[in-house]
């Protein structure tokens, strides 16, 4: 996923209070069925203000936990393990705007 280019999700920064959802089942070597969780390297880049990103199962209610905290002018990565629901995971940005990049590095069955 790369919001800068529209790879996997819509193109453009993720604005504060909004969510982008990434299909992961059947993509990039991940089996189409039977996936319990994915391991992602998630990177925040071009943030306009200090914020956080929560990564959570697609189609579920977001928890209050943050997976990635960042400040303006920095590019910050973090490794995240997130459950998969309906073949998707979602990314929530709390404030400002930020481009997000996510690379699948593994999965659990």
Tab-separated table of N, CA and C in Angstrom:
chain	number	residue	atom	x	y	z
A	1	UNK	N	0.843	-1.167	0.000
A	1	UNK	CA	0.000	0.000	0.000
A	1	UNK	C	0.890	1.231	0.000
A	2	UNK	N	0.483	2.226	-0.780
A	2	UNK	CA	1.187	3.505	-0.778
A	2	UNK	C	0.189	4.589	-1.168
A	3	UNK	N	-0.172	5.437	-0.224
A	3	UNK	CA	-1.154	6.482	-0.519
A	3	UNK	C	-0.576	7.578	-1.416
A	4	UNK	N	0.743	7.635	-1.533
A	4	UNK	CA	1.348	8.640	-2.411
A	4	UNK	C	1.066	8.335	-3.873
A	5	UNK	N	0.959	7.045	-4.207
A	5	UNK	CA	0.766	6.631	-5.599
A	5	UNK	C	-0.587	5.980	-5.853
A	6	UNK	N	-1.334	5.697	-4.774
A	6	UNK	CA	-2.612	5.015	-4.923
A	6	UNK	C	-2.468	3.508	-5.055
A	7	UNK	N	-1.356	2.960	-4.628
A	7	UNK	CA	-1.150	1.515	-4.675
A	7	UNK	C	-1.943	0.841	-3.555
A	8	UNK	N	-2.921	0.040	-3.911
A	8	UNK	CA	-3.713	-0.711	-2.941
A	8	UNK	C	-4.892	0.025	-2.345
A	9	UNK	N	-4.817	1.340	-2.293
A	9	UNK	CA	-5.879	2.194	-1.741
A	9	UNK	C	-5.952	3.469	-2.575
A	10	UNK	N	-6.868	4.337	-2.208
A	10	UNK	CA	-6.988	5.599	-2.949
A	10	UNK	C	-5.711	6.431	-2.822
A	11	UNK	N	-5.440	7.236	-3.826
A	11	UNK	CA	-4.261	8.104	-3.807
A	11	UNK	C	-4.560	9.350	-3.000
A	12	UNK	N	-3.595	9.794	-2.223
A	12	UNK	CA	-3.702	11.031	-1.460
A	12	UNK	C	-3.501	10.788	0.020
A	13	UNK	N	-3.053	11.817	0.730
A	13	UNK	CA	-2.803	11.675	2.161
A	13	UNK	C	-4.063	11.259	2.922
A	14	UNK	N	-3.849	10.579	4.034
A	14	UNK	CA	-4.944	10.198	4.922
A	14	UNK	C	-5.137	11.363	5.888
A	15	UNK	N	-6.295	11.973	5.838
A	15	UNK	CA	-6.560	13.146	6.667
A	15	UNK	C	-6.979	12.738	8.072
A	16	UNK	N	-6.896	13.689	8.996
A	16	UNK	CA	-7.246	13.435	10.379
A	16	UNK	C	-8.664	12.930	10.537
A	17	UNK	N	-8.831	11.885	11.337
A	17	UNK	CA	-10.139	11.311	11.596
A	17	UNK	C	-10.649	10.388	10.512
A	18	UNK	N	-9.818	10.104	9.499
A	18	UNK	CA	-10.295	9.248	8.411
A	18	UNK	C	-9.567	7.901	8.404
A	19	UNK	N	-10.149	6.976	7.632
A	19	UNK	CA	-9.682	5.593	7.570
A	19	UNK	C	-9.499	5.195	6.119
A	20	UNK	N	-8.441	4.426	5.832
A	20	UNK	CA	-8.298	3.741	4.549
A	20	UNK	C	-8.250	2.246	4.848
A	21	UNK	N	-8.844	1.464	3.975
A	21	UNK	CA	-8.916	0.019	4.176
A	21	UNK	C	-8.205	-0.692	3.035
A	22	UNK	N	-7.343	-1.618	3.406
A	22	UNK	CA	-6.502	-2.332	2.460
A	22	UNK	C	-6.898	-3.802	2.379
A	23	UNK	N	-7.280	-4.290	1.189
A	23	UNK	CA	-7.486	-5.728	1.024
A	23	UNK	C	-6.133	-6.438	1.092
A	24	UNK	N	-6.035	-7.498	1.891
A	24	UNK	CA	-4.773	-8.230	2.007
A	24	UNK	C	-4.902	-9.695	1.606
A	25	UNK	N	-6.086	-10.277	1.733
A	25	UNK	CA	-6.272	-11.692	1.382
A	25	UNK	C	-6.143	-11.871	-0.125
A	26	UNK	N	-5.308	-12.828	-0.528
A	26	UNK	CA	-5.118	-13.098	-1.944
A	26	UNK	C	-4.221	-12.107	-2.652
A	27	UNK	N	-3.533	-11.258	-1.906
A	27	UNK	CA	-2.668	-10.221	-2.479
A	27	UNK	C	-1.216	-10.490	-2.083
A	28	UNK	N	-0.307	-10.353	-3.026
A	28	UNK	CA	1.127	-10.405	-2.737
A	28	UNK	C	1.596	-11.658	-2.025
A	29	UNK	N	1.068	-12.811	-2.404
A	29	UNK	CA	1.499	-14.052	-1.799
A	29	UNK	C	0.720	-14.470	-0.566
A	30	UNK	N	-0.202	-13.624	-0.108
A	30	UNK	CA	-1.048	-13.975	1.035
A	30	UNK	C	-2.195	-14.846	0.515
A	31	UNK	N	-2.448	-15.996	1.154
A	31	UNK	CA	-3.560	-16.838	0.698
A	31	UNK	C	-4.894	-16.084	0.715
A	32	UNK	N	-5.795	-16.493	-0.149
A	32	UNK	CA	-7.093	-15.823	-0.270
A	32	UNK	C	-8.034	-16.155	0.883
A	33	UNK	N	-7.816	-17.286	1.551
A	33	UNK	CA	-8.684	-17.678	2.661
A	33	UNK	C	-7.854	-18.210	3.821
A	34	UNK	N	-8.462	-18.238	5.007
A	34	UNK	CA	-7.825	-18.832	6.170
A	34	UNK	C	-6.790	-17.980	6.867
A	35	UNK	N	-6.721	-16.702	6.552
A	35	UNK	CA	-5.722	-15.819	7.171
A	35	UNK	C	-6.269	-15.255	8.476
A	36	UNK	N	-5.504	-15.385	9.545
A	36	UNK	CA	-5.909	-14.846	10.852
A	36	UNK	C	-5.336	-13.454	11.107
A	37	UNK	N	-4.094	-13.211	10.635
A	37	UNK	CA	-3.434	-11.925	10.870
A	37	UNK	C	-2.333	-11.726	9.840
A	38	UNK	N	-1.938	-10.477	9.649
A	38	UNK	CA	-0.797	-10.158	8.790
A	38	UNK	C	0.228	-9.367	9.590
A	39	UNK	N	1.466	-9.478	9.151
A	39	UNK	CA	2.565	-8.693	9.696
A	39	UNK	C	2.867	-7.623	8.660
A	40	UNK	N	2.822	-6.365	9.088
A	40	UNK	CA	3.022	-5.244	8.176
A	40	UNK	C	4.148	-4.348	8.665
A	41	UNK	N	4.959	-3.858	7.747
A	41	UNK	CA	5.845	-2.751	8.039
A	41	UNK	C	5.079	-1.509	7.592
A	42	UNK	N	4.631	-0.698	8.549
A	42	UNK	CA	3.831	0.489	8.255
A	42	UNK	C	4.716	1.728	8.430
A	43	UNK	N	4.699	2.600	7.424
A	43	UNK	CA	5.509	3.810	7.459
A	43	UNK	C	4.628	5.031	7.272
A	44	UNK	N	4.828	6.019	8.133
A	44	UNK	CA	4.175	7.322	7.999
A	44	UNK	C	5.195	8.290	7.417
A	45	UNK	N	4.799	9.010	6.358
A	45	UNK	CA	5.697	9.984	5.750
A	45	UNK	C	4.914	11.238	5.367
A	46	UNK	N	5.571	12.357	5.296
A	46	UNK	CA	4.968	13.653	4.967
A	46	UNK	C	3.870	14.087	5.938
A	47	UNK	N	4.016	13.836	7.253
A	47	UNK	CA	2.963	14.263	8.171
A	47	UNK	C	2.941	15.784	8.328
A	48	UNK	N	1.743	16.330	8.450
A	48	UNK	CA	1.607	17.782	8.601
A	48	UNK	C	1.599	18.214	10.057
A	49	UNK	N	1.321	17.286	10.970
A	49	UNK	CA	1.353	17.583	12.401
A	49	UNK	C	1.551	16.290	13.187
A	50	UNK	N	1.841	16.442	14.473
A	50	UNK	CA	2.012	15.269	15.324
A	50	UNK	C	0.699	14.503	15.385
A	51	UNK	N	0.782	13.179	15.256
A	51	UNK	CA	-0.422	12.363	15.241
A	51	UNK	C	-0.056	10.914	15.518
A	52	UNK	N	-1.043	10.048	15.365
A	52	UNK	CA	-0.801	8.610	15.456
A	52	UNK	C	-1.691	7.884	14.461
A	53	UNK	N	-1.263	6.667	14.123
A	53	UNK	CA	-2.032	5.787	13.250
A	53	UNK	C	-2.360	4.533	14.038
A	54	UNK	N	-3.600	4.111	13.945
A	54	UNK	CA	-4.042	2.830	14.490
A	54	UNK	C	-4.336	1.899	13.326
A	55	UNK	N	-3.811	0.684	13.398
A	55	UNK	CA	-4.081	-0.328	12.382
A	55	UNK	C	-4.975	-1.372	13.053
A	56	UNK	N	-6.096	-1.707	12.396
A	56	UNK	CA	-7.076	-2.579	13.025
A	56	UNK	C	-7.779	-3.437	11.975
A	57	UNK	N	-8.448	-4.506	12.406
A	57	UNK	CA	-9.119	-5.386	11.442
A	57	UNK	C	-10.178	-4.638	10.638
A	58	UNK	N	-10.214	-4.868	9.348
A	58	UNK	CA	-11.197	-4.221	8.487
A	58	UNK	C	-12.612	-4.542	8.921
A	59	UNK	N	-13.498	-3.530	8.879
A	59	UNK	CA	-14.899	-3.738	9.198
A	59	UNK	C	-15.214	-3.835	10.675
A	60	UNK	N	-14.225	-3.553	11.540
A	60	UNK	CA	-14.465	-3.608	12.984
A	60	UNK	C	-14.312	-2.216	13.586
A	61	UNK	N	-14.675	-2.090	14.846
A	61	UNK	CA	-14.511	-0.827	15.560
A	61	UNK	C	-13.059	-0.668	15.971
A	62	UNK	N	-12.512	0.490	15.705
A	62	UNK	CA	-11.121	0.789	16.056
A	62	UNK	C	-10.963	0.880	17.571
A	63	UNK	N	-9.857	0.335	18.064
A	63	UNK	CA	-9.529	0.503	19.484
A	63	UNK	C	-8.813	1.828	19.676
A	64	UNK	N	-8.506	2.179	20.911
A	64	UNK	CA	-7.811	3.437	21.185
A	64	UNK	C	-6.292	3.292	21.099
A	65	UNK	N	-5.794	2.093	20.817
A	65	UNK	CA	-4.347	1.861	20.747
A	65	UNK	C	-3.743	2.465	19.489
A	66	UNK	N	-2.553	3.029	19.632
A	66	UNK	CA	-1.832	3.519	18.456
A	66	UNK	C	-0.740	2.523	18.104
A	67	UNK	N	-0.489	2.379	16.806
A	67	UNK	CA	0.573	1.500	16.342
A	67	UNK	C	1.789	2.271	15.866
A	68	UNK	N	1.579	3.552	15.566
A	68	UNK	CA	2.638	4.361	14.989
A	68	UNK	C	2.412	5.812	15.396
A	69	UNK	N	3.406	6.415	16.051
A	69	UNK	CA	3.330	7.819	16.469
A	69	UNK	C	4.373	8.602	15.677
A	70	UNK	N	4.019	9.827	15.272
A	70	UNK	CA	4.946	10.592	14.435
A	70	UNK	C	4.759	12.087	14.644
A	71	UNK	N	5.759	12.837	14.186
A	71	UNK	CA	5.749	14.300	14.243
A	71	UNK	C	6.050	14.852	12.856
A	72	UNK	N	5.732	16.122	12.615
A	72	UNK	CA	5.945	16.701	11.285
A	72	UNK	C	7.400	16.612	10.842
A	73	UNK	N	7.572	16.419	9.538
A	73	UNK	CA	8.905	16.440	8.955
A	73	UNK	C	9.684	15.148	9.057
A	74	UNK	N	9.132	14.134	9.701
A	74	UNK	CA	9.850	12.875	9.855
A	74	UNK	C	9.130	11.748	9.124
A	75	UNK	N	9.898	10.737	8.747
A	75	UNK	CA	9.348	9.502	8.200
A	75	UNK	C	9.613	8.428	9.246
A	76	UNK	N	8.535	7.804	9.739
A	76	UNK	CA	8.636	6.871	10.857
A	76	UNK	C	8.003	5.522	10.481
A	77	UNK	N	8.757	4.415	10.597
A	77	UNK	CA	8.193	3.082	10.354
A	77	UNK	C	7.943	2.337	11.670
A	78	UNK	N	7.114	1.314	11.604
A	78	UNK	CA	6.925	0.410	12.734
A	78	UNK	C	6.377	-0.910	12.220
A	79	UNK	N	6.763	-1.998	12.878
A	79	UNK	CA	6.252	-3.315	12.526
A	79	UNK	C	4.959	-3.546	13.295
A	80	UNK	N	3.916	-4.005	12.594
A	80	UNK	CA	2.592	-4.171	13.179
A	80	UNK	C	2.067	-5.562	12.844
A	81	UNK	N	1.499	-6.238	13.833
A	81	UNK	CA	0.767	-7.484	13.607
A	81	UNK	C	-0.701	-7.161	13.857
A	82	UNK	N	-1.543	-7.403	12.848
A	82	UNK	CA	-2.956	-7.025	12.951
A	82	UNK	C	-3.847	-8.174	12.477
A	83	UNK	N	-4.920	-8.463	13.234
A	83	UNK	CA	-5.868	-9.477	12.769
A	83	UNK	C	-6.522	-9.055	11.454
A	84	UNK	N	-6.901	-10.043	10.664
A	84	UNK	CA	-7.565	-9.797	9.383
A	84	UNK	C	-9.027	-10.219	9.515
A	85	UNK	N	-9.940	-9.331	9.143
A	85	UNK	CA	-11.370	-9.637	9.115
A	85	UNK	C	-11.872	-9.363	7.708
A	86	UNK	N	-12.577	-10.324	7.149
A	86	UNK	CA	-13.107	-10.213	5.778
A	86	UNK	C	-12.008	-9.890	4.766
A	87	UNK	N	-10.787	-10.369	5.046
A	87	UNK	CA	-9.679	-10.198	4.116
A	87	UNK	C	-9.075	-8.805	4.076
A	88	UNK	N	-9.377	-7.957	5.091
A	88	UNK	CA	-8.936	-6.560	5.051
A	88	UNK	C	-8.388	-6.086	6.385
A	89	UNK	N	-7.541	-5.047	6.312
A	89	UNK	CA	-7.095	-4.308	7.484
A	89	UNK	C	-7.306	-2.822	7.201
A	90	UNK	N	-7.504	-2.043	8.278
A	90	UNK	CA	-7.782	-0.614	8.133
A	90	UNK	C	-6.754	0.218	8.881
A	91	UNK	N	-6.583	1.444	8.410
A	91	UNK	CA	-5.606	2.382	8.967
A	91	UNK	C	-6.324	3.682	9.293
A	92	UNK	N	-6.230	4.140	10.549
A	92	UNK	CA	-6.867	5.370	11.002
A	92	UNK	C	-5.793	6.390	11.338
A	93	UNK	N	-5.920	7.602	10.814
A	93	UNK	CA	-5.029	8.704	11.184
A	93	UNK	C	-5.792	9.644	12.101
A	94	UNK	N	-5.192	10.013	13.225
A	94	UNK	CA	-5.884	10.827	14.219
A	94	UNK	C	-6.015	12.297	13.836
A	95	UNK	N	-4.940	12.923	13.346
A	95	UNK	CA	-5.027	14.358	13.037
A	95	UNK	C	-4.028	14.763	11.960
A	96	UNK	N	-4.248	15.946	11.395
A	96	UNK	CA	-3.405	16.408	10.303
A	96	UNK	C	-3.604	15.525	9.084
A	97	UNK	N	-2.601	15.442	8.261
A	97	UNK	CA	-2.632	14.514	7.136
A	97	UNK	C	-1.267	13.835	7.026
A	98	UNK	N	-1.279	12.622	6.475
A	98	UNK	CA	-0.056	11.831	6.385
A	98	UNK	C	-0.200	10.841	5.238
A	99	UNK	N	0.899	10.569	4.560
A	99	UNK	CA	0.931	9.477	3.593
A	99	UNK	C	1.338	8.217	4.335
A	100	UNK	N	0.684	7.123	3.982
A	100	UNK	CA	0.981	5.848	4.617
A	100	UNK	C	1.470	4.836	3.592
A	101	UNK	N	2.456	4.054	4.013
A	101	UNK	CA	3.010	2.971	3.203
A	101	UNK	C	2.932	1.721	4.072
A	102	UNK	N	2.493	0.612	3.509
A	102	UNK	CA	2.448	-0.645	4.259
A	102	UNK	C	2.924	-1.776	3.356
A	103	UNK	N	3.854	-2.554	3.874
A	103	UNK	CA	4.379	-3.722	3.174
A	103	UNK	C	4.077	-4.958	4.005
A	104	UNK	N	3.466	-5.959	3.386
A	104	UNK	CA	3.191	-7.215	4.070
A	104	UNK	C	4.490	-8.009	4.144
A	105	UNK	N	4.880	-8.381	5.367
A	105	UNK	CA	6.097	-9.154	5.541
A	105	UNK	C	5.825	-10.593	5.979
A	106	UNK	N	4.561	-10.896	6.321
A	106	UNK	CA	4.196	-12.246	6.715
A	106	UNK	C	2.734	-12.332	7.071
A	107	UNK	N	2.293	-13.553	7.390
A	107	UNK	CA	0.899	-13.756	7.776
A	107	UNK	C	0.804	-14.968	8.691
A	108	UNK	N	-0.312	-15.046	9.418
A	108	UNK	CA	-0.615	-16.175	10.292
A	108	UNK	C	-1.896	-16.837	9.817
A	109	UNK	N	-1.934	-18.163	9.904
A	109	UNK	CA	-3.149	-18.928	9.564
A	109	UNK	C	-3.806	-19.398	10.829
